[in-house]
mmCIF file of C-alpha atoms and ligand atoms in Angstrom:
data_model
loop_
_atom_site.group_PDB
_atom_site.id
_atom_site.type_symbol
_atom_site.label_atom_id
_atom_site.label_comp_id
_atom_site.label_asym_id
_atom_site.label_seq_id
_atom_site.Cartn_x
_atom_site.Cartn_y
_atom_site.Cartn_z
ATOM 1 C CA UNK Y 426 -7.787 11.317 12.729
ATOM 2 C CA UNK Y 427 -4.858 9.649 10.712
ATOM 3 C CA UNK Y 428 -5.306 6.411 9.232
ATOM 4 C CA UNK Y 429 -1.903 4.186 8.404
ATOM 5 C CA UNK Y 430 -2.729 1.545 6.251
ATOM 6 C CA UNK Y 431 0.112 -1.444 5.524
ATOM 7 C CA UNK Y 432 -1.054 -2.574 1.841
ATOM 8 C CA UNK Y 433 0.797 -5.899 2.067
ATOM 9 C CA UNK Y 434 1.081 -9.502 0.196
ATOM 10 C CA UNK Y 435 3.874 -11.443 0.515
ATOM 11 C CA UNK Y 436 3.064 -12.688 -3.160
ATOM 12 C CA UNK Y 437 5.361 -10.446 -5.718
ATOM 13 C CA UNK Y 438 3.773 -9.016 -8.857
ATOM 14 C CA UNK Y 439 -0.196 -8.691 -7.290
ATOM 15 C CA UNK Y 440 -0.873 -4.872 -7.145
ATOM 16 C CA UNK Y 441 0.416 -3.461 -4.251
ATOM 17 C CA UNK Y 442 2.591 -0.608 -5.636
ATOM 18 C CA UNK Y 443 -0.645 0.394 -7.992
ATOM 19 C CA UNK Y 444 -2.868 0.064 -5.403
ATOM 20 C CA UNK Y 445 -0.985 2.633 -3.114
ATOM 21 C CA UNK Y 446 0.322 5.198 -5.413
ATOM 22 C CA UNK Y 447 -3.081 5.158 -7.428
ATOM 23 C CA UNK Y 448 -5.492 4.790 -4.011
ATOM 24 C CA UNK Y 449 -2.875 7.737 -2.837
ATOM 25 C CA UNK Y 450 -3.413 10.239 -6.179
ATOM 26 C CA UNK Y 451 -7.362 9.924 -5.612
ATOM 27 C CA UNK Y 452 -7.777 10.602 -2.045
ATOM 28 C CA UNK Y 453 -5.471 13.207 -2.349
ATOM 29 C CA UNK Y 454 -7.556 14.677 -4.788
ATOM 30 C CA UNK Y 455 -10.346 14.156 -2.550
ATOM 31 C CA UNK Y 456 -8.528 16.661 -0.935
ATOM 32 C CA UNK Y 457 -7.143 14.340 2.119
ATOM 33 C CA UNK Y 458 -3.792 14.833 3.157
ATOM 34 C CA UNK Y 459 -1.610 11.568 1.992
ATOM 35 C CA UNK Y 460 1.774 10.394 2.632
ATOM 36 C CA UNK Y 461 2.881 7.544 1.183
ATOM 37 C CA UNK Y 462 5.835 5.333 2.190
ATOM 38 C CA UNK Y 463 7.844 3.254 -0.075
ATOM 39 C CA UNK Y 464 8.547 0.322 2.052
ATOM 40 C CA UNK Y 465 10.140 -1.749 -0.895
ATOM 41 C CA UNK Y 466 13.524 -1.809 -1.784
ATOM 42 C CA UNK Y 467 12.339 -2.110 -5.682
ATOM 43 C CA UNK Y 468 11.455 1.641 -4.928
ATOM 44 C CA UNK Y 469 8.350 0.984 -7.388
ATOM 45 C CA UNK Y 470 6.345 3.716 -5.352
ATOM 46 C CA UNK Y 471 8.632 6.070 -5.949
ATOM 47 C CA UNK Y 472 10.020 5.741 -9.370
ATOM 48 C CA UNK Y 473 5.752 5.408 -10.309
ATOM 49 C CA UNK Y 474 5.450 8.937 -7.779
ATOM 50 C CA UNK Y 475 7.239 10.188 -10.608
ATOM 51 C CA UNK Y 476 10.245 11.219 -8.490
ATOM 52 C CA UNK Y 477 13.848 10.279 -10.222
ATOM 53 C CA UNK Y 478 15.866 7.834 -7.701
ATOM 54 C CA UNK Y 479 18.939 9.129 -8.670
ATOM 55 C CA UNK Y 480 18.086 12.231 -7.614
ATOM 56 C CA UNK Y 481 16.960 11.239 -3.819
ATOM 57 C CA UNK Y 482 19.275 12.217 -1.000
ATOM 58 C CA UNK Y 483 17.753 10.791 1.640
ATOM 59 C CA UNK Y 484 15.514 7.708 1.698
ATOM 60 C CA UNK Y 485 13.004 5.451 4.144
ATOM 61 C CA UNK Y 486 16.738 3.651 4.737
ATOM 62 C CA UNK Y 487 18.388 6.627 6.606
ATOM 63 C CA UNK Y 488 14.919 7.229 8.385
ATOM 64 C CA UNK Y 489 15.248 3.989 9.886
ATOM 65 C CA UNK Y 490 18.510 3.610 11.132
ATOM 66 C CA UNK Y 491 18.137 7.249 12.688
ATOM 67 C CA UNK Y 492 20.541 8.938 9.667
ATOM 68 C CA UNK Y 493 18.558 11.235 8.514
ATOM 69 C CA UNK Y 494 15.068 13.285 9.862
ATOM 70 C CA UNK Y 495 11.620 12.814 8.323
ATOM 71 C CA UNK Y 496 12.099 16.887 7.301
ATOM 72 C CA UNK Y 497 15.321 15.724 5.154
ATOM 73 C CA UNK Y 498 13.183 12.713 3.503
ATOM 74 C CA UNK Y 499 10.039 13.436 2.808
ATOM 75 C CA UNK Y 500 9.311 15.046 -0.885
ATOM 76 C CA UNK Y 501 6.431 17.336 -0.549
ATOM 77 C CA UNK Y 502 3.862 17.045 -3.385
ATOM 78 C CA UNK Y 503 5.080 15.042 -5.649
ATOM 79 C CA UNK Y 504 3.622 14.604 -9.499
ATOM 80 C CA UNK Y 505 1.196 12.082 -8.009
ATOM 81 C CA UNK Y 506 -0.498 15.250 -5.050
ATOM 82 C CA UNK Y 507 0.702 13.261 -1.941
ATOM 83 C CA UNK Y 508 4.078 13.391 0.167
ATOM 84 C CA UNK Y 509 6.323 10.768 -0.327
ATOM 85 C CA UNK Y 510 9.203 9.202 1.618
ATOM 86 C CA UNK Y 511 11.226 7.407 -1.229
ATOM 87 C CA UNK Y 512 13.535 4.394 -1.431
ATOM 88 C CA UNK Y 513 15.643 2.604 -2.974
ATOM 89 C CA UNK Y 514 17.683 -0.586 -3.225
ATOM 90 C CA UNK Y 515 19.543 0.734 0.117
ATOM 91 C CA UNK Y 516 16.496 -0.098 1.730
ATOM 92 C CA UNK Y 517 17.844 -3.311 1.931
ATOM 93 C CA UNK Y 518 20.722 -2.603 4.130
ATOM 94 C CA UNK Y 519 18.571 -1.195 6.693
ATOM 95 C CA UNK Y 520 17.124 -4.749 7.501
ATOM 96 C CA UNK Y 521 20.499 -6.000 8.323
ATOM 97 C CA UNK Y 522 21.547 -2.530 10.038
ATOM 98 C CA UNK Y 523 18.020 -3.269 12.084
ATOM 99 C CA UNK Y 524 19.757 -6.635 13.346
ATOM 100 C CA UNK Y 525 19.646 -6.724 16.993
ATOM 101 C CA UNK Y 526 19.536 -3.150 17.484
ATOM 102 C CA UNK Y 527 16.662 -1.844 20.124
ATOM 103 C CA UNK Y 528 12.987 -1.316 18.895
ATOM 104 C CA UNK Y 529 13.945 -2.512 15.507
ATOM 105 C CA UNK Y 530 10.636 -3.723 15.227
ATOM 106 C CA UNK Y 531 8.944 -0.292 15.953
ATOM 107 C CA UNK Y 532 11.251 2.047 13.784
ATOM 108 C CA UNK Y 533 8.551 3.019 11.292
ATOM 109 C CA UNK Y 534 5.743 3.511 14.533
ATOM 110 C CA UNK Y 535 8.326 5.764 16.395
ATOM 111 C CA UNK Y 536 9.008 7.934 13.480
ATOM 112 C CA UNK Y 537 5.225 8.215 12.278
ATOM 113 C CA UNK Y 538 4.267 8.779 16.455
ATOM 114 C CA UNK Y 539 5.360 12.469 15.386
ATOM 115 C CA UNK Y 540 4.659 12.832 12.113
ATOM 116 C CA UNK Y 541 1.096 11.231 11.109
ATOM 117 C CA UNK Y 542 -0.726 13.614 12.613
ATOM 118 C CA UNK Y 543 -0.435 16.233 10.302
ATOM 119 C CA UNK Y 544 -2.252 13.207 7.792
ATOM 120 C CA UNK Y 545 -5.507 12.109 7.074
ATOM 121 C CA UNK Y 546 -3.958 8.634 5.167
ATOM 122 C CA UNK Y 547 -0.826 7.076 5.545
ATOM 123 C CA UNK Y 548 -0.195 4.265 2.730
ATOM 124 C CA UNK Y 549 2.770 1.917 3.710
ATOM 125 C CA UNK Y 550 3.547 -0.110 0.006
ATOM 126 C CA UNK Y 551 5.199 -2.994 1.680
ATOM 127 C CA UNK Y 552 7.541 -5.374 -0.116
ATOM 128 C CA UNK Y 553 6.637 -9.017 -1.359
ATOM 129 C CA UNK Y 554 8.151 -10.735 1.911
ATOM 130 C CA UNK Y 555 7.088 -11.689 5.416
ATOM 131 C CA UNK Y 556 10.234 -10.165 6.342
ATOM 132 C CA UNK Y 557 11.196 -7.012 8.931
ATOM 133 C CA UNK Y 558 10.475 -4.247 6.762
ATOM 134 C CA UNK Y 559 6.506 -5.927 6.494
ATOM 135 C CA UNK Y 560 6.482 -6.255 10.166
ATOM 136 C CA UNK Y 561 7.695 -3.023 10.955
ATOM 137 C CA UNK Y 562 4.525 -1.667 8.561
ATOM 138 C CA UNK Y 563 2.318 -3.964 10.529
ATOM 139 C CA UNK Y 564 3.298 -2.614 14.129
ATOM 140 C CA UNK Y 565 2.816 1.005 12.448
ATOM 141 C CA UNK Y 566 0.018 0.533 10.723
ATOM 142 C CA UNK Y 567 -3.932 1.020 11.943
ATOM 143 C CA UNK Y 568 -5.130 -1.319 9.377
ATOM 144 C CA UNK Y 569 -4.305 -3.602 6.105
ATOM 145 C CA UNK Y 570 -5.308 -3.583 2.510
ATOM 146 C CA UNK Y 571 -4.301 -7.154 0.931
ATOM 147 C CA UNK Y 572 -4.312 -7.167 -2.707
ATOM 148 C CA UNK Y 573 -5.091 -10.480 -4.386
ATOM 149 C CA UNK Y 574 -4.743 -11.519 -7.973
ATOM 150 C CA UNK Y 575 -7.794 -13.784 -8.516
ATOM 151 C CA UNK Y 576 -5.447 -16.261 -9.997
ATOM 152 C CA UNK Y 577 -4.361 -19.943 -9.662
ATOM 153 C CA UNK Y 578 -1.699 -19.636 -6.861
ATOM 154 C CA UNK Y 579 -3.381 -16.523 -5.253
ATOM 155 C CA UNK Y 580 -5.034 -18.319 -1.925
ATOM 156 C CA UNK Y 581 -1.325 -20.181 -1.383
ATOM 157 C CA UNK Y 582 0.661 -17.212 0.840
ATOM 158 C CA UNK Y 583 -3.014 -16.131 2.333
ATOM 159 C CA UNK Y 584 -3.177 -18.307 5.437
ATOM 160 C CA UNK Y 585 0.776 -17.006 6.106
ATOM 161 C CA UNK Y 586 -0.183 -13.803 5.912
ATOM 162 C CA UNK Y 587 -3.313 -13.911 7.694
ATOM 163 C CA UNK Y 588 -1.005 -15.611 10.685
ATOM 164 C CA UNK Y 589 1.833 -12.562 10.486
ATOM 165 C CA UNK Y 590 -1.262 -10.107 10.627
ATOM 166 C CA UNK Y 591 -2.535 -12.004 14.312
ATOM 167 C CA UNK Y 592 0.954 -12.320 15.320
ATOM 168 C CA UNK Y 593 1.368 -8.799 15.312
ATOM 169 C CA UNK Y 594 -2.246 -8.328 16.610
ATOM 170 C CA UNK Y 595 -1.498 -10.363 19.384
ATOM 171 C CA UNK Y 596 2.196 -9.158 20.595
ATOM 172 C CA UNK Y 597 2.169 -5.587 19.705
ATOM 173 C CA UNK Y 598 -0.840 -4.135 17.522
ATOM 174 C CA UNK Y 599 -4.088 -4.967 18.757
ATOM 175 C CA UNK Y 600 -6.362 -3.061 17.053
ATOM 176 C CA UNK Y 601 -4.455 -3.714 13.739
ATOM 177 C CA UNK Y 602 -7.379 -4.694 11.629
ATOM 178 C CA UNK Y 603 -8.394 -5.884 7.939
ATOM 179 C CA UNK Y 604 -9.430 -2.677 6.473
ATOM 180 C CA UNK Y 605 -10.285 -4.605 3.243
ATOM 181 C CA UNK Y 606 -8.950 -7.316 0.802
ATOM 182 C CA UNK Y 607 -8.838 -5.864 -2.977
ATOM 183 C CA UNK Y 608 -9.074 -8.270 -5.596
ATOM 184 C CA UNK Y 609 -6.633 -6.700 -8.429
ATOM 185 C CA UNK Y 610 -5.987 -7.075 -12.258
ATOM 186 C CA UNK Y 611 -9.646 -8.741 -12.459
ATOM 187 C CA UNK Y 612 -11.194 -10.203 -15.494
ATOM 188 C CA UNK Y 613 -14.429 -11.531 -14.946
ATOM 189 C CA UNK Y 614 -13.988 -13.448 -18.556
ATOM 190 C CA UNK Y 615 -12.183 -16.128 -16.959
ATOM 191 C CA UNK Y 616 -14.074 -19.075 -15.205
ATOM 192 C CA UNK Y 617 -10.638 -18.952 -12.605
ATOM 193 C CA UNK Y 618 -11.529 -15.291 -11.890
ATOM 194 C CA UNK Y 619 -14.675 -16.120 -10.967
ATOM 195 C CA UNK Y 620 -14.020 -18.904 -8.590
ATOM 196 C CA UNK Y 621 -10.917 -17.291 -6.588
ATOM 197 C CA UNK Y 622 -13.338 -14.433 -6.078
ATOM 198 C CA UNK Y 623 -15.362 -16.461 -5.205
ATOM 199 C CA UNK Y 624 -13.487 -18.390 -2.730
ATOM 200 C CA UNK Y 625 -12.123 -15.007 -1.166
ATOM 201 C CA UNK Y 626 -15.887 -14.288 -0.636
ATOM 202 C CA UNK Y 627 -16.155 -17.156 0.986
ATOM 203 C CA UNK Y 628 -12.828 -16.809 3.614
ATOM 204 C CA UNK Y 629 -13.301 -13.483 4.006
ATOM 205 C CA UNK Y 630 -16.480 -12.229 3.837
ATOM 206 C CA UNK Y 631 -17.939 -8.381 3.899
ATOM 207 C CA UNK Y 632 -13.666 -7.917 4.455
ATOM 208 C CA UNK Y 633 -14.097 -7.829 0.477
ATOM 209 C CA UNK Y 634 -13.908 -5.065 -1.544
ATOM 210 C CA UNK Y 635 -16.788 -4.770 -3.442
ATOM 211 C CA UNK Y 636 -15.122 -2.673 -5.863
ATOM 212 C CA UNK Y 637 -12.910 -4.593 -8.133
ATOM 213 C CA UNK Y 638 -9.785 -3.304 -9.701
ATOM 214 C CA UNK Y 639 -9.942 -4.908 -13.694
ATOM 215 C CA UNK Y 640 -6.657 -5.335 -15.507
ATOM 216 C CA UNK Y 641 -6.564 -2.438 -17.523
ATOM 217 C CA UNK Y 642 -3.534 -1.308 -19.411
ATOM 218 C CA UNK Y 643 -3.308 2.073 -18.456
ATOM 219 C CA UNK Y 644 -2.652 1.283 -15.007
ATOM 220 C CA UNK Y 645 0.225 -0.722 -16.649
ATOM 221 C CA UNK Y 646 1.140 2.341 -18.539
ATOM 222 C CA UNK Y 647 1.460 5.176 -15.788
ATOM 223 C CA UNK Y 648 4.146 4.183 -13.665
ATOM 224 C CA UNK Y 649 6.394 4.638 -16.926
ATOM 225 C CA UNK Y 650 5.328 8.017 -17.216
ATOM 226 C CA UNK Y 651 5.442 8.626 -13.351
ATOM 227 C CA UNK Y 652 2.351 9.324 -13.248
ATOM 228 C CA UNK Y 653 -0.876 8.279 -11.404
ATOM 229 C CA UNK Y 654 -3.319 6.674 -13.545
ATOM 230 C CA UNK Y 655 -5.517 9.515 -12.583
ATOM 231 C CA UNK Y 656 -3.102 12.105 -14.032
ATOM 232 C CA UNK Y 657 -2.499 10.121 -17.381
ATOM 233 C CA UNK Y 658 -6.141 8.643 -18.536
ATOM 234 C CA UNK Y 659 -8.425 9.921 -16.149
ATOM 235 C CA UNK Y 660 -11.417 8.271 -18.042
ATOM 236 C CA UNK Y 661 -9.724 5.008 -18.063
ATOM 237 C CA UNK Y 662 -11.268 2.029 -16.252
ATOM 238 C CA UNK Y 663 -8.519 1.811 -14.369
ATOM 239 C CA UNK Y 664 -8.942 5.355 -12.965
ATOM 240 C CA UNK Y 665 -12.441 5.127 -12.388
ATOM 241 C CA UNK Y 666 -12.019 1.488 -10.281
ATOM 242 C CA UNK Y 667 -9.003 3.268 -7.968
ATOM 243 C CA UNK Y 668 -11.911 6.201 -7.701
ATOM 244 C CA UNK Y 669 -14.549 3.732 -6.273
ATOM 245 C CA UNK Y 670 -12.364 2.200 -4.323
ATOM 246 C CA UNK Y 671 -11.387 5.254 -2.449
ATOM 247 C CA UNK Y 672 -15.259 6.221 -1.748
ATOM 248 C CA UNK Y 673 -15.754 2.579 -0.589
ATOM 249 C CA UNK Y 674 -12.535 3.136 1.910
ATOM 250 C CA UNK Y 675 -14.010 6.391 3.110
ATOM 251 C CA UNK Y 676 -17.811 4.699 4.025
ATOM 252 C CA UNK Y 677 -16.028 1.635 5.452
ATOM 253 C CA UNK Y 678 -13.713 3.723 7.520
ATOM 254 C CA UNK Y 679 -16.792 6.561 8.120
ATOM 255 C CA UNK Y 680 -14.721 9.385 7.286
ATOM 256 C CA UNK Y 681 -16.288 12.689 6.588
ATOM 257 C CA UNK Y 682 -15.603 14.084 3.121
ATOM 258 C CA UNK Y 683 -12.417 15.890 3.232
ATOM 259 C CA UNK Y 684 -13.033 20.063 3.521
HETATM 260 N N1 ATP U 220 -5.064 -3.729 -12.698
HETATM 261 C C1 ATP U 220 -3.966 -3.873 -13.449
HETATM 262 N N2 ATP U 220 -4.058 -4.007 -14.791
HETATM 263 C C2 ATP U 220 -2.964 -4.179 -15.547
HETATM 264 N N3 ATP U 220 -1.717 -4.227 -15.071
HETATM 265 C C3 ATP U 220 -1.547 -4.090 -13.746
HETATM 266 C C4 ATP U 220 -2.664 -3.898 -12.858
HETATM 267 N N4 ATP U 220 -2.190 -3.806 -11.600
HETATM 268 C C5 ATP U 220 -0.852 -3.916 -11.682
HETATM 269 N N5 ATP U 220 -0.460 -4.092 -12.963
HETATM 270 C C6 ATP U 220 0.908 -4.301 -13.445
HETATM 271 O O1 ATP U 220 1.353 -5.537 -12.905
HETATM 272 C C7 ATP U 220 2.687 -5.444 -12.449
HETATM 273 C C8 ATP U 220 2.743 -5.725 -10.949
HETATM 274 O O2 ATP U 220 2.019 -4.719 -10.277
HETATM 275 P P1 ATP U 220 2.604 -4.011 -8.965
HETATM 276 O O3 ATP U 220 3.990 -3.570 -9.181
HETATM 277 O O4 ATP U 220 1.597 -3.005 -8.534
HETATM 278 O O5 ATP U 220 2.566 -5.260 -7.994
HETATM 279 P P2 ATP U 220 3.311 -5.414 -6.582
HETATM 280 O O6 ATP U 220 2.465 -6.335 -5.777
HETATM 281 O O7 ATP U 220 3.623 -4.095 -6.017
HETATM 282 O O8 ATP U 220 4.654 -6.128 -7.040
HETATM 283 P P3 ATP U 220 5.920 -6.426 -6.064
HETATM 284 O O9 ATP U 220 5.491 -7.579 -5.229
HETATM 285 O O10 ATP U 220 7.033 -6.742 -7.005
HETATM 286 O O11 ATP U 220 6.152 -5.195 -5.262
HETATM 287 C C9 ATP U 220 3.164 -4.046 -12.814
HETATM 288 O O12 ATP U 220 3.805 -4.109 -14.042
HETATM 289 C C10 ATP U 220 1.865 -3.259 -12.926
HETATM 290 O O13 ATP U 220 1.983 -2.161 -13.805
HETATM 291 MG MG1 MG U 221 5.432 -3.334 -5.322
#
């Protein structure tokens, strides 16, 4: 059984890009078979997979708009133990080449329908918009992870988000589901912390994470060396919180152990 999880927030700078290329390292340690897509035209993912952009030849933005094959795009094992389809600031064009052209919507389901199988995770990192790339995750995705900063303006783009996700439920996903909403870059030292967590609790329940993610410079520090934080401080707090989080996804999703 694959799982495709969208980790999406239309709110810029809040963890997603750490939260899939570190969540992807550990279960791929755990021995799980991982792809992970860079859905973001910042190419974060990849640059942080440790994989040069210059050097790409073919990227999610060919994949697309039906230029190039998954074969041709895919990087197999990259620094960070998981396959990775790459992008880059091209990515961009592939939104307007998607304009009005058939299934635009359902690019990224029709070219997973052949090759998620041969995963146990799929990781979309989406970009910091609402916008046709994020939908296109959505439709192809099985469920979301929604990192939140537990800061001021972090409950703003919620309720937007939380509409897109029923949209999409509603017209053309209908088992898409919360698989779990991650509170990120935590510091329980701060009263604010405290009470966005708390308010998350609140809105959404057991969909929390009970593992938090605390800020923690060396998950600041990895992407530089294109590395997972599990590859460059493995005893960091940082690498131990991604660890927990992975065993929490695999009792929450009741996956076996991987063999
Ligand atoms: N737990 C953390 N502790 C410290 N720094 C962090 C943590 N998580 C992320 N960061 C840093 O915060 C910045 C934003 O993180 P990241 O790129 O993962 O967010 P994002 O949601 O993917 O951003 P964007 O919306 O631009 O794609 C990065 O510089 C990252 O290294
Ligand atoms: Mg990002």
């Amino acid at each position: 059984m694959t799982r495709i999880i969208a980790i999406t927030n239309q709110k810029g700078g809040v963890g997603k890009t750490t939260t899939c290329v570190n969540l992807g390292a550990t279960l791929s340690e755990m021995g799980y078979q991982v792809l992970v897509i860079d859905f973001d035209p910042q190419g974060n993912a990849t640059s942080g997979s440790g994989v040069l952009k210059t050097t790409i030849e073919h990227d999610v933005r060919g994949l697309l708009l039906g230029e190039s094959t998954f074969r041709e795009t895919c990087i197999l094992g990259t620094e960070a133990g998981y396959d990775l389809l790459p992008s880059d600031i091209q990515l961009t064009e592939a939104e307007v080449g998607l304009i009005g052209q058939a299934r635009a919507q359902f690019r990224l389901k029709d070219v997973l329908a052949e090759q998620a199988e041969s995963y146990d995770f799929v990781l979309i990192d989406c970009p910091p918009a609402l916008s046709m790339l994020t939908i296109n995750g959505l439709i192809a995705a099985d469920g979301v992870i929604v990192p939140v900063q537990c800061e001021f303006f972090a409950l703003e783009g919620i309720a937007a988000l939380i509409e897109t996700i029923d949209q999409v439920r509603g017209s053309h996903n209908p088992e898409l589901v919360i698989d779990g909403v991650l509170r990120t870059m935590y510091d329980p030292r701060t009263s604010l912390t405290r009470q966005v967590s708390q308010q998350l609790e609140q809105f959404f329940g057991e969909q929390v994470f009970k593992t938090v993610i605390p800020r923690n410079v060396r998950l600041a520090e990895a992407p530089s060396h294109g590395l997972p934080v599990l590859r460059y401080d493995r005893l960091s707090k940082g690498a131990l919180s991604y660890l927990a989080l992975a065993s929490e996804l695999r009792k929450r999703l009741k996956l076996k152990k991987a063999a």
